[in-house]
Every structure is written in C-alpha cells, then in structure tokens.
Tab-separated table of C-alpha atoms in Angstrom:
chain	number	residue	atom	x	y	z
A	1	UNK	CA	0.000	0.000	0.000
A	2	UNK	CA	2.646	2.389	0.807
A	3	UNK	CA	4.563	2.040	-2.592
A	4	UNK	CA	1.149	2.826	-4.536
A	5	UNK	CA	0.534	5.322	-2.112
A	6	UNK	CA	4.111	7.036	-3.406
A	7	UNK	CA	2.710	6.494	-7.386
A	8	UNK	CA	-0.188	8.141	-6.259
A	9	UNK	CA	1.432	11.273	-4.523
A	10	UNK	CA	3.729	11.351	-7.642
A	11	UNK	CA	1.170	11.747	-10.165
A	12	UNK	CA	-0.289	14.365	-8.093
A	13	UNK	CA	2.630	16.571	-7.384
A	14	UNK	CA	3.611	16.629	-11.350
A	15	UNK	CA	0.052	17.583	-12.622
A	16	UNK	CA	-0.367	20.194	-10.028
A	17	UNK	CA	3.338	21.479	-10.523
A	18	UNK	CA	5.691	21.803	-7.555
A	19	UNK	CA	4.654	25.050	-6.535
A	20	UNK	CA	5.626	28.441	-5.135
A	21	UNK	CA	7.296	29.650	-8.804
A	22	UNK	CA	4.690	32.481	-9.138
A	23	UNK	CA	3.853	31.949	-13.017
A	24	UNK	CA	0.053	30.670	-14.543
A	25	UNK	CA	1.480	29.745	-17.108
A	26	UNK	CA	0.257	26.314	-17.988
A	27	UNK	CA	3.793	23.623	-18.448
A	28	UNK	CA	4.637	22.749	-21.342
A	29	UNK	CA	3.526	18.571	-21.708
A	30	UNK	CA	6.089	16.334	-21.952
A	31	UNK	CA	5.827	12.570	-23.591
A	32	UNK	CA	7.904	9.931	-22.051
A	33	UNK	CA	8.943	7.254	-24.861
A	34	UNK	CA	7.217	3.731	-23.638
A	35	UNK	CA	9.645	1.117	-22.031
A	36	UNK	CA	9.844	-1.730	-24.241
A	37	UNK	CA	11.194	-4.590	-22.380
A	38	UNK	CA	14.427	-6.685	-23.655
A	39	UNK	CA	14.129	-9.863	-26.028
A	40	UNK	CA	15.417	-11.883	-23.011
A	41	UNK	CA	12.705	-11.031	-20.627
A	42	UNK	CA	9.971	-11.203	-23.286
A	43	UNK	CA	11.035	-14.724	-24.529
A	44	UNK	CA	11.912	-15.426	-20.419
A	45	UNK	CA	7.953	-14.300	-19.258
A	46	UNK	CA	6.534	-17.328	-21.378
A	47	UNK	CA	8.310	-20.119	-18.898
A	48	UNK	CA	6.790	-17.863	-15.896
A	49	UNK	CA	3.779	-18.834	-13.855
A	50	UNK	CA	2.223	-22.319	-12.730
A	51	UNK	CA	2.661	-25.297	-14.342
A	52	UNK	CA	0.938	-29.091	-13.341
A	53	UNK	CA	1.948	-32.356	-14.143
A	54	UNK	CA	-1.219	-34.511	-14.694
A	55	UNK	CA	-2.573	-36.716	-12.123
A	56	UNK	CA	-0.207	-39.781	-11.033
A	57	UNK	CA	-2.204	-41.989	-8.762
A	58	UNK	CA	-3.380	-39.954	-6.186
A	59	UNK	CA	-0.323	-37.512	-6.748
A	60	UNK	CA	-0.138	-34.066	-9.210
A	61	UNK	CA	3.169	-32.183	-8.920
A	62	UNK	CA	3.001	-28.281	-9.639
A	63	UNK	CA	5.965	-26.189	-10.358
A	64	UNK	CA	5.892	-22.680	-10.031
A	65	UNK	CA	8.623	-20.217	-11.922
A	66	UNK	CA	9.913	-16.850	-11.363
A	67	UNK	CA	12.081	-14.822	-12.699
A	68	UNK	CA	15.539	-13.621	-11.189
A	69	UNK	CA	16.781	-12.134	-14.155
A	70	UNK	CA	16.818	-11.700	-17.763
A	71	UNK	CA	17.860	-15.138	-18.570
A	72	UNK	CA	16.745	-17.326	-15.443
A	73	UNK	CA	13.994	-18.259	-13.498
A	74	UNK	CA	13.758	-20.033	-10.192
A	75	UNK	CA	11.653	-23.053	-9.787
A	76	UNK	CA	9.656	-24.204	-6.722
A	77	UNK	CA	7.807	-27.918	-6.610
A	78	UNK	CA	5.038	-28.737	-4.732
A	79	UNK	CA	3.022	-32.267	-4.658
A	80	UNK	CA	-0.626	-32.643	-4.031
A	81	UNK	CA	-1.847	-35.955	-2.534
A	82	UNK	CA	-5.382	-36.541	-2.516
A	83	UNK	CA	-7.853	-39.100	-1.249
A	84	UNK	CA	-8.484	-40.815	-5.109
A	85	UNK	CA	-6.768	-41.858	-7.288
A	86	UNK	CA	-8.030	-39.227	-9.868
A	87	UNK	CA	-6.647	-36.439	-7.494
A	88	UNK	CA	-10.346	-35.585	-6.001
A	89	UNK	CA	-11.367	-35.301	-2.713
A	90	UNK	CA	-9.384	-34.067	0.023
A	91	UNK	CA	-6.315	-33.172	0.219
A	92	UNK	CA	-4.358	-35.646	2.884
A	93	UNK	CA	-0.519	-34.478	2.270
A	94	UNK	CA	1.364	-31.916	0.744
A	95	UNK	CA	5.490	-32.252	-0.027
A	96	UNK	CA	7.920	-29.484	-1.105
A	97	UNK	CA	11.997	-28.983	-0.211
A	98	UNK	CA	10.823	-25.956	1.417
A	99	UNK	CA	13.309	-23.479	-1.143
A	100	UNK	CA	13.165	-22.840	-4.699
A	101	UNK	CA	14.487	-26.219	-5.797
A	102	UNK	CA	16.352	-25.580	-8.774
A	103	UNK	CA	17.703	-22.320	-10.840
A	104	UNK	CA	17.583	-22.156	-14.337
A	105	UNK	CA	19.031	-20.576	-16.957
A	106	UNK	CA	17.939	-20.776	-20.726
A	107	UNK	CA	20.343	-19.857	-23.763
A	108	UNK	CA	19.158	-18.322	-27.265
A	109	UNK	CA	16.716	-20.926	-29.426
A	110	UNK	CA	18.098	-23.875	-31.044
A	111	UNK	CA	16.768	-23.954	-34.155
A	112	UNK	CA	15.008	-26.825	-35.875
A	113	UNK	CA	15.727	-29.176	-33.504
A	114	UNK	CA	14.448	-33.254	-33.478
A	115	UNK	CA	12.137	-33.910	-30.522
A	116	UNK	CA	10.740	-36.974	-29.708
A	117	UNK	CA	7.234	-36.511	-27.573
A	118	UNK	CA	5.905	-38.632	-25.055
A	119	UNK	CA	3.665	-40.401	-27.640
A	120	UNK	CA	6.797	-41.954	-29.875
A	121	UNK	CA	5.633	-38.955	-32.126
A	122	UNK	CA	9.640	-37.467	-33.586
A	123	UNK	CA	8.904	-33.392	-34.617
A	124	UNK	CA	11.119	-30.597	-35.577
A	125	UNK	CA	10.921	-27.616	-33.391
A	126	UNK	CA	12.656	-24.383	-31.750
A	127	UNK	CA	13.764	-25.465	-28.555
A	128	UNK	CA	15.149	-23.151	-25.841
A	129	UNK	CA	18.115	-24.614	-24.179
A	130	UNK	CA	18.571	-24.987	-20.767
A	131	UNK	CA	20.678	-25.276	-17.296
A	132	UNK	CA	19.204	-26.703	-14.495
A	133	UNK	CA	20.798	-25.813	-10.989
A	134	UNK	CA	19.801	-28.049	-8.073
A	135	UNK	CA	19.322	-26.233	-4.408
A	136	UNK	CA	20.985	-28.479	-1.738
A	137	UNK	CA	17.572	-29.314	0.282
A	138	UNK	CA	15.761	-32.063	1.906
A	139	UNK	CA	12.037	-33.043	1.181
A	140	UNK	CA	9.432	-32.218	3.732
A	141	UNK	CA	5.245	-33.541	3.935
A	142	UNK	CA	2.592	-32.902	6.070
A	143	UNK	CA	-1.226	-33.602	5.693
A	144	UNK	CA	-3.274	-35.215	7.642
A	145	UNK	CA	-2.607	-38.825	5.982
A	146	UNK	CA	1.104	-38.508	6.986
A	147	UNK	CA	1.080	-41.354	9.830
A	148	UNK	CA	4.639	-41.613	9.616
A	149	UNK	CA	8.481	-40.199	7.959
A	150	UNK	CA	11.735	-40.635	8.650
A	151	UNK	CA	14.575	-39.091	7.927
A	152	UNK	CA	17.695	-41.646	6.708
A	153	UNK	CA	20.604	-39.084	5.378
A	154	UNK	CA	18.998	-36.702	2.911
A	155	UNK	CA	16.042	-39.017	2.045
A	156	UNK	CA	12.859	-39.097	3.608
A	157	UNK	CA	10.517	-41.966	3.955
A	158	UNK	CA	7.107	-41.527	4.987
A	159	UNK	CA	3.788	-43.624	4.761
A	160	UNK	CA	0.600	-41.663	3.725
A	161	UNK	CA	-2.512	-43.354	4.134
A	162	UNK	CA	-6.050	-42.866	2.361
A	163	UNK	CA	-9.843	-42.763	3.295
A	164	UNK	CA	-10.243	-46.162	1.507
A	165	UNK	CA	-7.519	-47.911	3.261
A	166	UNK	CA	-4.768	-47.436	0.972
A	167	UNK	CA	-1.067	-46.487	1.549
A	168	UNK	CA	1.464	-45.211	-0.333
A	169	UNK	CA	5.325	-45.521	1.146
A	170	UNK	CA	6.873	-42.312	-0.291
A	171	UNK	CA	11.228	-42.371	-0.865
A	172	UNK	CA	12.200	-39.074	-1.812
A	173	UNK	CA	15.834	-38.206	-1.994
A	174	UNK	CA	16.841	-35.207	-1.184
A	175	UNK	CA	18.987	-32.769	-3.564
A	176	UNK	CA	22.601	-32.274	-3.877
A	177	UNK	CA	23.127	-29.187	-5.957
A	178	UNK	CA	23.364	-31.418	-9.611
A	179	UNK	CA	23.389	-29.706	-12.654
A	180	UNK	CA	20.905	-30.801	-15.687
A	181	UNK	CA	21.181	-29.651	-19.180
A	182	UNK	CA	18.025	-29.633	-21.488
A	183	UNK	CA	15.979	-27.687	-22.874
A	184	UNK	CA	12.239	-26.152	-23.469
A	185	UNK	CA	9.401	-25.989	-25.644
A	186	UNK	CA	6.409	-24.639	-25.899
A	187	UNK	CA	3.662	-25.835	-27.841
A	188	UNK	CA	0.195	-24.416	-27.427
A	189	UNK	CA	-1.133	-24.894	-23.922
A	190	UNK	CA	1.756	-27.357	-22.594
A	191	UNK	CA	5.435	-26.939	-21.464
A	192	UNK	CA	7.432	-29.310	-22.341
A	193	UNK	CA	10.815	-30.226	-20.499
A	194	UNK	CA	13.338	-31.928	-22.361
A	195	UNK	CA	16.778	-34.231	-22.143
A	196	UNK	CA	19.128	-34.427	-24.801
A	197	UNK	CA	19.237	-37.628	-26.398
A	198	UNK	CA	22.490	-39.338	-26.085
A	199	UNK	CA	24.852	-39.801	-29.290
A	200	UNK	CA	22.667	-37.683	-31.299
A	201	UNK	CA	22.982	-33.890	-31.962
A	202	UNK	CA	19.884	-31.295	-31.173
A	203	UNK	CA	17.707	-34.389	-30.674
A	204	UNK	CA	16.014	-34.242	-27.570
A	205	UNK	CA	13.005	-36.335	-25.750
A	206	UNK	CA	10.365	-35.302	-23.500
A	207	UNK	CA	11.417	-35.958	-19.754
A	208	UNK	CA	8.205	-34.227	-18.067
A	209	UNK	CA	4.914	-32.000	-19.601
A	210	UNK	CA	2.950	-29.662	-17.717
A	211	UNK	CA	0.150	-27.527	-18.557
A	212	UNK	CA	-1.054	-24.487	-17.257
C-alpha cells in the first residue's frame, strides 16, 4: 500500500506542478517514450507462472517459476496428494523442499531441432536450451494422511494413508546441488521439459509435460 501510495502522490505533485514559482502559465507537456522490455525477458515471461503435471495416482506435482533475471527463473515444486486416485477429494498431504528447488538458466533458441514426444511422435521444433541448478535441500510432507516419515541421510521416507484404506510408502531423496542440461518448448497450452538424447545432436526427448 505504501509504494502505490508514493505512485499516487507522484502523479499528483507533477500535474499540479511543484509550486511556489509564481507563473500561470500552464507547463509545457512532456511525452515519455514507452519502455519496451528486452528480447530476453519477453522470450523469459513465457516459462513464468504455474505449471501441473497430470494426475499420477493420487499424486499431481506443480511447479511454479519466477524470474531472477533476464535469462533465469527459479523453480519451486510442490506435490498434491489426494484421497483418489483421480486427485479428487481431500487433500491428505502436501510435499515441497521448502526453497526454490532448482535455478535455471535458458540460452538463445536452437533452431530446428528433433524432438521426440511422449507419444513416440519425432517433430522438428525451436527449442530453448537450458541449465538446471539443483538447491541443496531435503524433502518435507505434512497432511493429515502422513502417519509416519523418517529421515535416513537426505532421504525421507514416509507412509501416507487414504480414506479407503490405501497407503502409499513415499522415498524421496533429497537434492545435492546437480546440474541438468536440457531444454524447453512450448507448444500451445503445454510446457514441455526436455533431455538431450544421447549420441545424437539437437535431438532431444520429452522428460516431463505440464500444462497451465
């Protein structure tokens, strides 16, 4: 509220002039030139916002991006565990490391490359490549179907039970600070994340998609 209240006060003190100079004279207007924002943070802005996985069994994972700068974005996971299967009814547990999980930083588009979709389906498309940054972070759930975790090292264990009867044992390791390199694309509605394809040059296949 207070910085809008300065934006406010602003605007007021520059139409009404700053006072005291003694002249009617009406000022002379002035145009400001619009700011057009840089390539990077324009191409940047379409990775931004929250993405979802679709439903695993019980499970949806959400990732939410940010930017830090013109050419990265932070990343922070969060997974939903619900009482069916089809991730409806009520939420029992909720899991995140916490932190932003993982920086990343795109490069310029790779033209034309191969990509092999989840389907088997090979296209050619403008990918953005990528560099994933692990945090160093250890998984954490809570809900009220966690009936029990444990910490061994940096993984957790922890049993989460639903209204039916069933249980899931979750393992989740937790992260070291790796580094990933892949890359992006867009198409429509989804985001897809990509791995390079060993042996093969700008050939890529789809690791993960998420929609919006």
């Amino acid at each position: 509220m207070k910085f809008l209240a300065a934006i406010l006060s602003s605007s007021i003190l520059v139409a009404c002039g700053s006072g005291g100079g003694g002249s009617d004279a009406p000022a002379s207007p002035t145009t400001e030139s619009p700011t057009t924002p840089s390539p990077a943070i324009e191409a940047l802005a379409q990775f931004e916002g929250v993405w979802r996985e679709d439903c695993n069994d019980h499970m949806r994972v959400t990732k939410t991006s940010t930017a830090t700068s013109g050419t990265t974005f932070s990343v922070v996971t969060r997974e939903d565990y619900y009482d069916n299967a089809d991730c409806t009814g009520a939420l029992v547990a909720t899991g995140s490391y916490g932190v932003p999980d993982e920086t990343v930083t795109y490069a310029p588009t790779l033209a034309n490359a191969s990509v092999t979709l989840l389907t088997g389906e090979n296209i050619q498309a403008d990918v953005a490549p990528a560099t994933s940054v692990a945090a160093v972070a250890t998984f954490t759930v809570t809900g009220s179907g966690v009936k029990a975790t444990e910490l061994v090292g940096t993984t957790l264990f922890a049993r989460i039970e639903y209204a039916n009867g069933d249980y899931l044992v979750m393992t989740h390791p937790g992260l070291g600070g790796q580094t990933t390199y892949g890359a992006f694309l867009i198409r429509k509605y989804e985001l897809l994340a990509l791995l390079p394809i060993d042996g093969f040059t700008n050939s890529f296949k789809v690791r993960h998609r998420y929609t919006r």
